mmCIF file of C-alpha atoms and ligand atoms in Angstrom:
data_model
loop_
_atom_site.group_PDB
_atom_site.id
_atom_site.type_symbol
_atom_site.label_atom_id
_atom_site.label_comp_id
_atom_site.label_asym_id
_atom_site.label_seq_id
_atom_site.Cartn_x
_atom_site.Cartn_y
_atom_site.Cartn_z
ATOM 1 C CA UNK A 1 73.615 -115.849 -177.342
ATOM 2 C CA UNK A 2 75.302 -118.673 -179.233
ATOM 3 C CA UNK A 3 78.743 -118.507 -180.618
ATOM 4 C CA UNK A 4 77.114 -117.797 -184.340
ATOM 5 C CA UNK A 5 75.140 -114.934 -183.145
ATOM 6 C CA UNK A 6 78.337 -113.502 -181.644
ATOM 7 C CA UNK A 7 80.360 -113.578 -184.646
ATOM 8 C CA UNK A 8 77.640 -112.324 -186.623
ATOM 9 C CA UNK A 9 77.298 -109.086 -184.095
ATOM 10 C CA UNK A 10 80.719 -109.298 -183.656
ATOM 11 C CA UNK A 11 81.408 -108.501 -187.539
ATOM 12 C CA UNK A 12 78.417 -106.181 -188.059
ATOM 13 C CA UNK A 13 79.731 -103.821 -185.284
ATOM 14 C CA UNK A 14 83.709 -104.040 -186.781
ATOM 15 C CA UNK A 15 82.921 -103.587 -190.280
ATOM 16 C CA UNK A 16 80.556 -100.654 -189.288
ATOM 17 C CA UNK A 17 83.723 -99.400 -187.616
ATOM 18 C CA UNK A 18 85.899 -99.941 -191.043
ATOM 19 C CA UNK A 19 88.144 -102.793 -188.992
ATOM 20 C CA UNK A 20 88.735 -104.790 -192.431
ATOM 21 C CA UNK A 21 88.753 -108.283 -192.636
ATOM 22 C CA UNK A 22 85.786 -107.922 -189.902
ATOM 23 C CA UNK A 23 84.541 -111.368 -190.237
ATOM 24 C CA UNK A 24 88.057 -112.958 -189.911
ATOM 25 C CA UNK A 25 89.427 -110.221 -186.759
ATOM 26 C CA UNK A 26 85.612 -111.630 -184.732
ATOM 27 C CA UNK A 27 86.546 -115.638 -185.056
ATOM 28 C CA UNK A 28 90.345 -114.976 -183.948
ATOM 29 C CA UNK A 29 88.845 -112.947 -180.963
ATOM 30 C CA UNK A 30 86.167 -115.465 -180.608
ATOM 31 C CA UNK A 31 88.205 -118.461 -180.450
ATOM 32 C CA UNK A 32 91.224 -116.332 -178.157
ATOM 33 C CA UNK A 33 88.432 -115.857 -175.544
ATOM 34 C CA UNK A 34 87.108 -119.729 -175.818
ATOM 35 C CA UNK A 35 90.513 -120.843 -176.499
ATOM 36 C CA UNK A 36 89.115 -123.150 -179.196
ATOM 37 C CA UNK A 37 90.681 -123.617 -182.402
ATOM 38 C CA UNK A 38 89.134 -122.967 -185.648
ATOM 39 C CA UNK A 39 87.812 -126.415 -186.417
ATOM 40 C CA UNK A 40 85.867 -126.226 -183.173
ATOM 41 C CA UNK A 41 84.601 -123.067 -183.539
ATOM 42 C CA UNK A 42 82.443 -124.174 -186.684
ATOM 43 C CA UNK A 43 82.157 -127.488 -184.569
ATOM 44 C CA UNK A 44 80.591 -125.366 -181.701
ATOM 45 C CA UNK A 45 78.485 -122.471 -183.762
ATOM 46 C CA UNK A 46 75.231 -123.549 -182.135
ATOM 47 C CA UNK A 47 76.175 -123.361 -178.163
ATOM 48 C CA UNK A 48 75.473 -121.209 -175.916
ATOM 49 C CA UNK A 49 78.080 -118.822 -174.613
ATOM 50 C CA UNK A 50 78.256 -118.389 -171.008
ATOM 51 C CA UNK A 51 77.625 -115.038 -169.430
ATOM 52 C CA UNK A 52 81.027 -114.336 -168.333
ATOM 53 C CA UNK A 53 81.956 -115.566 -171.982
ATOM 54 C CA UNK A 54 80.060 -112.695 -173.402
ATOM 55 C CA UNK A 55 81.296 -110.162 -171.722
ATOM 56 C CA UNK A 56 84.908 -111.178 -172.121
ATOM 57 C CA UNK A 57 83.965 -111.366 -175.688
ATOM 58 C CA UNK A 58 83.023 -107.867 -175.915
ATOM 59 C CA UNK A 59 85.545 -106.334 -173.726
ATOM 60 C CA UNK A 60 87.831 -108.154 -176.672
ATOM 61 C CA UNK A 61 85.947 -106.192 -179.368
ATOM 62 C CA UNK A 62 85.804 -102.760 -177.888
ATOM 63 C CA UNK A 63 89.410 -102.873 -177.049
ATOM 64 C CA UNK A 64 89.579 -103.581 -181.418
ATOM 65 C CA UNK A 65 87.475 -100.776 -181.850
ATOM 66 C CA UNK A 66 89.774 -98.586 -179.538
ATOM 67 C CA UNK A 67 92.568 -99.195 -182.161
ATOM 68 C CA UNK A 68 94.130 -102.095 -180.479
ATOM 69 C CA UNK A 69 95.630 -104.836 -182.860
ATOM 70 C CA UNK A 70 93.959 -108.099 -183.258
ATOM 71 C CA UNK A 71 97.259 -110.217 -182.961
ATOM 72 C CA UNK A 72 98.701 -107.472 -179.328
ATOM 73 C CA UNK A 73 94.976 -109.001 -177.705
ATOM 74 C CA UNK A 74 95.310 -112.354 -178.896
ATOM 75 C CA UNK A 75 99.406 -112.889 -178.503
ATOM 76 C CA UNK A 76 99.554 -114.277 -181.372
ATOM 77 C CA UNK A 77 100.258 -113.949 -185.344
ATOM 78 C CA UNK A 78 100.743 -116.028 -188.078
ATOM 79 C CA UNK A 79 103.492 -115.819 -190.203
ATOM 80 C CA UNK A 80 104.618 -118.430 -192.893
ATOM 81 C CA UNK A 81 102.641 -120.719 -191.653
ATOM 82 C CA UNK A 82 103.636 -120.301 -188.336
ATOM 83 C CA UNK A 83 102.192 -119.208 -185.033
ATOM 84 C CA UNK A 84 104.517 -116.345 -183.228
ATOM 85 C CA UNK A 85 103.779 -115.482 -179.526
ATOM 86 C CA UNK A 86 103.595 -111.356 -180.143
ATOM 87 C CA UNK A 87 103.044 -108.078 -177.840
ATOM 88 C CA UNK A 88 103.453 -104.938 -177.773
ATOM 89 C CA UNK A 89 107.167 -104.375 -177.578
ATOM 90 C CA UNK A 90 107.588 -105.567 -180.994
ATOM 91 C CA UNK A 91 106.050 -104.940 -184.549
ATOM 92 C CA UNK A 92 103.319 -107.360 -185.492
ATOM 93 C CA UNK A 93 104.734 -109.534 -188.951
ATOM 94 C CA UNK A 94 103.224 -108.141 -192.089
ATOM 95 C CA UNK A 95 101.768 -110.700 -194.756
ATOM 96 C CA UNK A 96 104.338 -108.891 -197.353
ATOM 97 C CA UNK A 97 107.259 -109.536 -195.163
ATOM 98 C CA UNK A 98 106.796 -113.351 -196.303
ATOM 99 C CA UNK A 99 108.106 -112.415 -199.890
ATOM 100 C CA UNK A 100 111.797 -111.486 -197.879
ATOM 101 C CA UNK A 101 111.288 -115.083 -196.357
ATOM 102 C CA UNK A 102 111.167 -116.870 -200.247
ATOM 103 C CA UNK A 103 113.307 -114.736 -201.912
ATOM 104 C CA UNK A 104 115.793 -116.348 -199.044
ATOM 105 C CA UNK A 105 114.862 -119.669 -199.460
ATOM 106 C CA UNK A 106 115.330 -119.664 -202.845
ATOM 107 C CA UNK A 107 118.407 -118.147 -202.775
ATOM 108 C CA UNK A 108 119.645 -120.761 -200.729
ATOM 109 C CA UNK A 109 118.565 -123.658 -202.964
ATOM 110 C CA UNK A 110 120.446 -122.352 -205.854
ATOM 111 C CA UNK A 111 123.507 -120.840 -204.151
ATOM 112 C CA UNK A 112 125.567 -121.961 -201.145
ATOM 113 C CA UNK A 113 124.766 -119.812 -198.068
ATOM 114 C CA UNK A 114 125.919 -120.785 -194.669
ATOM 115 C CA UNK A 115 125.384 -117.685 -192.531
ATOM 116 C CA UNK A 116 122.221 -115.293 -192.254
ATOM 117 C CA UNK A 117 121.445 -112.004 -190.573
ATOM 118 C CA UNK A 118 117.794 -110.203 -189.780
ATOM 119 C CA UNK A 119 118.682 -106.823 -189.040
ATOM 120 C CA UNK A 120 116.037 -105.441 -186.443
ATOM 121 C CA UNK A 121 114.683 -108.959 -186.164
ATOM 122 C CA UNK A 122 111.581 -107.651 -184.078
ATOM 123 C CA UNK A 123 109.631 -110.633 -182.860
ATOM 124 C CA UNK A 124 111.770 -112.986 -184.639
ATOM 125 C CA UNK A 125 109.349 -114.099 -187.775
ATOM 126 C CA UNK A 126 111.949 -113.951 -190.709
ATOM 127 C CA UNK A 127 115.368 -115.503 -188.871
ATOM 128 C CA UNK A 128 112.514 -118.299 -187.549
ATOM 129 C CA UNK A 129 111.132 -118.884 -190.433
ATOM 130 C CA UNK A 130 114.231 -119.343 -192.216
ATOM 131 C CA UNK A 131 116.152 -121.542 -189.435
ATOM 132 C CA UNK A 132 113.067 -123.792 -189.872
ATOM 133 C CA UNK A 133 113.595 -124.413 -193.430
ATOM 134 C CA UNK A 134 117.716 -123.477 -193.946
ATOM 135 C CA UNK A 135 118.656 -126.391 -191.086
ATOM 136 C CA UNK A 136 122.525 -126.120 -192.029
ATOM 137 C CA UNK A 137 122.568 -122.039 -191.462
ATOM 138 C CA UNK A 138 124.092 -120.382 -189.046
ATOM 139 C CA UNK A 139 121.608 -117.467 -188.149
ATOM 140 C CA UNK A 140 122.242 -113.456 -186.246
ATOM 141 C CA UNK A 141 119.207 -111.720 -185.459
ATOM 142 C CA UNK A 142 119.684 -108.436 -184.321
ATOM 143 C CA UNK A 143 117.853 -105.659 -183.033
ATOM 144 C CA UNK A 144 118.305 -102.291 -181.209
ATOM 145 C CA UNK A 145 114.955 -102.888 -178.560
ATOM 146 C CA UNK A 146 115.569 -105.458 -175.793
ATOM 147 C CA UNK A 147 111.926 -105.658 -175.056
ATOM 148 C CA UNK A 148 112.014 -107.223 -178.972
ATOM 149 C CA UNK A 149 114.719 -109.639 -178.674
ATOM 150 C CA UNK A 150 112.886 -110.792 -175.331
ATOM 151 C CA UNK A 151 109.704 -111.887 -178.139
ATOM 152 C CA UNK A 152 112.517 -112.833 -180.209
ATOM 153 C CA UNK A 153 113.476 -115.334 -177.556
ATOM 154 C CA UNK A 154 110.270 -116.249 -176.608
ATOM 155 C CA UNK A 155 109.679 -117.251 -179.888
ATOM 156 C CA UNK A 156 112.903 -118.990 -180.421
ATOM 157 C CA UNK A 157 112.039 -121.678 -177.366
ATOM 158 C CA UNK A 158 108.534 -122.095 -178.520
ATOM 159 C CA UNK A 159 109.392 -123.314 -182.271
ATOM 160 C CA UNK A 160 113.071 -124.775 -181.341
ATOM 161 C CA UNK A 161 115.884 -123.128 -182.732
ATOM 162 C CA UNK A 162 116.998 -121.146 -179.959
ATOM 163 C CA UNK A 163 120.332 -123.220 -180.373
ATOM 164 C CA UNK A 164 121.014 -122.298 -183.733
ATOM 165 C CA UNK A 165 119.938 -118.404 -183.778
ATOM 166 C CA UNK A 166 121.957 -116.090 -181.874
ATOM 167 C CA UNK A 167 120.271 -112.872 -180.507
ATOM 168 C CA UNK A 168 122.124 -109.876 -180.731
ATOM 169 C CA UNK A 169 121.814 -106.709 -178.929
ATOM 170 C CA UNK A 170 122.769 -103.592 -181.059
ATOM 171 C CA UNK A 171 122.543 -100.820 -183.777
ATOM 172 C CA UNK A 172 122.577 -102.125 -187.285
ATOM 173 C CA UNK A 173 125.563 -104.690 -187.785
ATOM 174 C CA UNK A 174 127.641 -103.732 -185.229
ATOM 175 C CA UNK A 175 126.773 -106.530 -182.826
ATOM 176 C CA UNK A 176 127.944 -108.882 -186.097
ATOM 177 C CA UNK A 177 130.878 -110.871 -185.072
ATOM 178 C CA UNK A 178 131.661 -111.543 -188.847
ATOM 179 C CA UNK A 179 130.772 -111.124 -192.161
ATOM 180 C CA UNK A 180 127.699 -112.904 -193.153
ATOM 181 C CA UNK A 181 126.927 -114.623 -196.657
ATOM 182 C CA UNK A 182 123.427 -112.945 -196.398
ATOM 183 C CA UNK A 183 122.017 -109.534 -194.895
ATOM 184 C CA UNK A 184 117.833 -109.789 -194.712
ATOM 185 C CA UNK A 185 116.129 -107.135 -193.181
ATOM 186 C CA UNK A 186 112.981 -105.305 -192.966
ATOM 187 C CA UNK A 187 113.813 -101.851 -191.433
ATOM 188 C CA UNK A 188 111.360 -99.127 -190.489
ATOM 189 C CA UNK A 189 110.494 -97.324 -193.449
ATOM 190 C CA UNK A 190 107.516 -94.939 -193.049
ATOM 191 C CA UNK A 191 108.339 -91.741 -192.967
ATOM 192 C CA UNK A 192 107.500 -89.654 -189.380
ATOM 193 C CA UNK A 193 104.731 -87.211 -190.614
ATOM 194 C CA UNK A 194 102.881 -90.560 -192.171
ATOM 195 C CA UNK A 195 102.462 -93.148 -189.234
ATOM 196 C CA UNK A 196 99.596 -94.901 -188.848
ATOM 197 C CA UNK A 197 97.125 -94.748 -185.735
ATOM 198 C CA UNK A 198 98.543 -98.134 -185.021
ATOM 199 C CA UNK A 199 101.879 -96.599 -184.033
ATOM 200 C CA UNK A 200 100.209 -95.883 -180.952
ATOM 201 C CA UNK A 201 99.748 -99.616 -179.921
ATOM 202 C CA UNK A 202 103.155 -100.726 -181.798
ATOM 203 C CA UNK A 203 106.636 -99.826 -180.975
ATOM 204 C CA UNK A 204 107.572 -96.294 -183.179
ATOM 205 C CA UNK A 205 110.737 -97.318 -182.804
ATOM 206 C CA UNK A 206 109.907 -100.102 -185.500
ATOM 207 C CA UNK A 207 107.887 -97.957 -187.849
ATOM 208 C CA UNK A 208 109.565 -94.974 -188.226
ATOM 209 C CA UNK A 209 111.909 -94.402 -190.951
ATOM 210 C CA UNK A 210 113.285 -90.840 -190.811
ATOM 211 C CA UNK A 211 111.574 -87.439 -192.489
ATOM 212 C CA UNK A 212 111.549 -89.587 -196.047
ATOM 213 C CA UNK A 213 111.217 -92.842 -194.692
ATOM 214 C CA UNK A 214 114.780 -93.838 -195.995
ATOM 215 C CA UNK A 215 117.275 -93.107 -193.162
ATOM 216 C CA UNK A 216 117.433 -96.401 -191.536
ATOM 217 C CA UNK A 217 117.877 -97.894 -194.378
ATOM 218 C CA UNK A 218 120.489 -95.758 -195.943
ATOM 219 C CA UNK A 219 122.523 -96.412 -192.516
ATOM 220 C CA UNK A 220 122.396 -100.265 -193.245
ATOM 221 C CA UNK A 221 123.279 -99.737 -196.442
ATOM 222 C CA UNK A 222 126.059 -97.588 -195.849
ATOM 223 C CA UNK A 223 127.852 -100.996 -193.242
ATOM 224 C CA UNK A 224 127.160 -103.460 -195.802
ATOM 225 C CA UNK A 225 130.149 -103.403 -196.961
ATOM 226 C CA UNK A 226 132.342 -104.794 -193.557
ATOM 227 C CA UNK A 227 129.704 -107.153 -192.429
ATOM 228 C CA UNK A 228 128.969 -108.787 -196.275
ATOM 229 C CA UNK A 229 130.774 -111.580 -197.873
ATOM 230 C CA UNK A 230 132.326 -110.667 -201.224
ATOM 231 C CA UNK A 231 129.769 -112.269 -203.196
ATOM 232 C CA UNK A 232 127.174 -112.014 -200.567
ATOM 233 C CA UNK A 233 123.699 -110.520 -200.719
ATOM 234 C CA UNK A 234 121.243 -108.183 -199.427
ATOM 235 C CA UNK A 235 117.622 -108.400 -199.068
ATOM 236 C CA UNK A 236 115.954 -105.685 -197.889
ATOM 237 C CA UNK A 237 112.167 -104.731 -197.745
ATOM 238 C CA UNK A 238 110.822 -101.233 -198.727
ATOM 239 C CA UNK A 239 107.812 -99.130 -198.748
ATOM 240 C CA UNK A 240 105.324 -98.170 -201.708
ATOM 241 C CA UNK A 241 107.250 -95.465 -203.882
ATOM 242 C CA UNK A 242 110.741 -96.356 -202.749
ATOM 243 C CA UNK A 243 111.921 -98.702 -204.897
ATOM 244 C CA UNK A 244 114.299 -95.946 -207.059
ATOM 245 C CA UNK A 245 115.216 -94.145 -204.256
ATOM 246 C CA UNK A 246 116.890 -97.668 -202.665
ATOM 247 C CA UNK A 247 118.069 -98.795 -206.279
ATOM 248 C CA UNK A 248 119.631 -95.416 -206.813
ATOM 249 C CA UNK A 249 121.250 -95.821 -203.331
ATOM 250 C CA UNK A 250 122.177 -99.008 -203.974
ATOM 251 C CA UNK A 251 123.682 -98.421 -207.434
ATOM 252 C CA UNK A 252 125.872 -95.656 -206.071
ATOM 253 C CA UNK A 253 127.456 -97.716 -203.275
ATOM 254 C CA UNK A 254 127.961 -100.732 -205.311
ATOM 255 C CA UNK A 255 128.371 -99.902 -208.695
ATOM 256 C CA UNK A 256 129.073 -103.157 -209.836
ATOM 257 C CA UNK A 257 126.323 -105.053 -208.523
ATOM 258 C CA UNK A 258 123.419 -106.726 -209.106
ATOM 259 C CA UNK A 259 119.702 -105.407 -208.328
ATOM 260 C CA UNK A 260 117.112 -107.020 -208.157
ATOM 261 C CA UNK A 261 113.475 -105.543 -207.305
ATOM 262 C CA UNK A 262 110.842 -107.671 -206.742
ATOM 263 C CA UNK A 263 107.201 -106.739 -206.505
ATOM 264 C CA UNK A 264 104.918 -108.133 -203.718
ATOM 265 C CA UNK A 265 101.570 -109.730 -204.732
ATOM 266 C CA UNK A 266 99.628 -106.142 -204.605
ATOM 267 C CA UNK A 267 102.018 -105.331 -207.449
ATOM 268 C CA UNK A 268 103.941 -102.700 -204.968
ATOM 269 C CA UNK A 269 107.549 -103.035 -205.609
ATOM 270 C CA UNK A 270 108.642 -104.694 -201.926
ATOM 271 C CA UNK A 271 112.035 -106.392 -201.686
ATOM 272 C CA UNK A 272 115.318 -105.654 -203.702
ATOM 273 C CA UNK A 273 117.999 -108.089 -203.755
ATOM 274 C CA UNK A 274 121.507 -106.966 -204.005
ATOM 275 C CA UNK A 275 124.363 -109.630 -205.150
ATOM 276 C CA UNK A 276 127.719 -107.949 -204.631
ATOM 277 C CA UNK A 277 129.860 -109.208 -207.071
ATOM 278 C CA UNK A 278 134.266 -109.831 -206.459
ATOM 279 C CA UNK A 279 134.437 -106.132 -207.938
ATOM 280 C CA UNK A 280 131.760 -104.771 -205.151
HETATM 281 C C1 SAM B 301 109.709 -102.949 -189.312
HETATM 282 S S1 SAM B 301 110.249 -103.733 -187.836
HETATM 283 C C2 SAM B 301 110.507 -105.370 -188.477
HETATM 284 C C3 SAM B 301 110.445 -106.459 -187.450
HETATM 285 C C4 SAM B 301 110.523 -107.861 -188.042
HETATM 286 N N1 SAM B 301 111.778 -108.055 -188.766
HETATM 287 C C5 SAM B 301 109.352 -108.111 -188.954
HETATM 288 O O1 SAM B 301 109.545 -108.111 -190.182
HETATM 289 O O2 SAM B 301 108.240 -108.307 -188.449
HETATM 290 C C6 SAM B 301 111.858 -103.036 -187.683
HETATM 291 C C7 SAM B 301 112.701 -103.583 -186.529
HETATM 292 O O3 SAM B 301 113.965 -102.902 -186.614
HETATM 293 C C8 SAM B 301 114.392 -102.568 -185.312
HETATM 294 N N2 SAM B 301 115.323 -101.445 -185.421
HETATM 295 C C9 SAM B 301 115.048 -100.127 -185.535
HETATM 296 N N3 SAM B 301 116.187 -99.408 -185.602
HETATM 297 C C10 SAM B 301 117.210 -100.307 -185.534
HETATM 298 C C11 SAM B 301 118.624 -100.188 -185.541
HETATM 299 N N4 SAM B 301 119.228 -98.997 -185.644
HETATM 300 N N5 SAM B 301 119.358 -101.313 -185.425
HETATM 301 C C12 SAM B 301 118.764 -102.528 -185.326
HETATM 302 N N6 SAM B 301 117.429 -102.704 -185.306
HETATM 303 C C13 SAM B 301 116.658 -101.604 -185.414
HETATM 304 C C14 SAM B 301 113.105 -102.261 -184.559
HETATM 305 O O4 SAM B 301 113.286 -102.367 -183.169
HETATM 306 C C15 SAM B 301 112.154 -103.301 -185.143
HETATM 307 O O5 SAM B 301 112.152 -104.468 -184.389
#
């Protein structure tokens, strides 16, 4: 079988099994059992795959079909345009999460910010991401799982910045040694009664969000206040249908405040941005 009769099979037998992006999930499993990159694949299209090849191939694609996701098989995701060594002990980056990642940035170009934390940093994707393009910030990540903050780590050596990001161990802010200028975080937020089959390969611990979803993130919001610069923001990202809920929370706390709710690119509204003002 060559490696373009593989793929082909390969996405037949996904899409058949509703995996989307079929076509895309077969050449990252492809090239993760070749260990080829993407240029080589469509170099290579016309070989022959070796026996052994094949059935490592296909052991790849029924562990998909079992549930298993793409980027716990491969150990790897991308996120902002960077590759993040991933398993199973912590949540696999979301596409949407990238919006938290530019509302940062952009903060930062118009507004002096010299300390950052991810709460529940997971495998480290947003406080990388940003120590790669904020090189003067001083970044916390923190995160309640150890078996996270190991990826975390992990991560941190492979793109460089394990210098200038410290890992913290801990509940919410607590494991803050001081107030921050900046608070980003992307909390579990789906509610118990709604997680997805996927829960069963990914950590629960990073998915679940309470009976309505909210509760972690109504504990966060509820410490702002000691661990948050006067003047200082919040970014936080949020599920499909929660965006008054968490502006209504928000508003309460900090009456005099700014809110901000952005929407990501499927129109759903993902990130709000608070800017605590001298008042609070
Ligand atoms: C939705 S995941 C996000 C991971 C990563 N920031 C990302 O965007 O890919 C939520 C993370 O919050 C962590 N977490 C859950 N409860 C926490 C708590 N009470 N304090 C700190 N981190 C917590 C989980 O372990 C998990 O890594």
């Amino acid at each position: 079988m060559t490696l373009k009769q593989a793929l082909s099979q390969a996405k037949r037998v996904l899409a058949a099994n509703n995996i989307e992006d079929a076509s895309l999930e077969g050449e990252l499993l492809l090239r993760h059992v070749l260990k080829i990159s993407r240029v080589q694949l469509y170099l290579d299209l016309d070989q022959e795959l070796t026996s052994q090849q094949e059935t490592d191939f296909w052991d790849t694609i029924s562990r998909r079909l079992s549930g298993e996701p793409t980027a716990y098989i491969t150990g790897h995701r991308e996120f902002y345009g960077l590759d993040f060594y991933i398993n199973s002990n912590a949540l696999i980056p979301r596409p949407e999460s990238e919006l938290l990642v530019e509302k940062v940035l952009h903060l930062a170009q118009h507004h002096s910010i010299s300390t950052i934390a991810d709460v529940g940093t997971g495998c480290g994707a947003i406080a990388i991401s940003l120590a790669l393009n904020l090189p003067q910030v001083k970044i916390y990540a923190t995160d309640i799982s150890a078996p996270a903050l190991e990826v975390a780590a992990m991560n941190c050596q492979r793109h460089r910045v394990a210098q200038r990001i410290q890992l913290l161990p801990g509940d919410m802010l607590e494991p803050l040694p001081e107030p921050v200028d900046l608070i980003v975080t992307n909390l579990p937020y789906v509610k118990y009664s709604e997680l997805h089959p996927s829960a069963d390969f990914e950590p629960v611990l990073a998915l679940n969000g309470g009976s309505d979803g909210l509760e972690k993130i109504r504990q966060l919001c509820r410490q702002v206040s000691n661990k948050l610069h006067p003047e200082g923001y919040l970014l936080l990202e949020m599920g499909q249908g929660q965006s008054e809920a968490v502006t209504t929370l928000l508003h309460s706390l900090f009456p005099q405040a700014e809110i901000e709710v952005t929407p990501d690119l499927s129109g759903i509204d993902r990130v709000v941005s608070l800017t605590l003002t001298s008042g609070r």
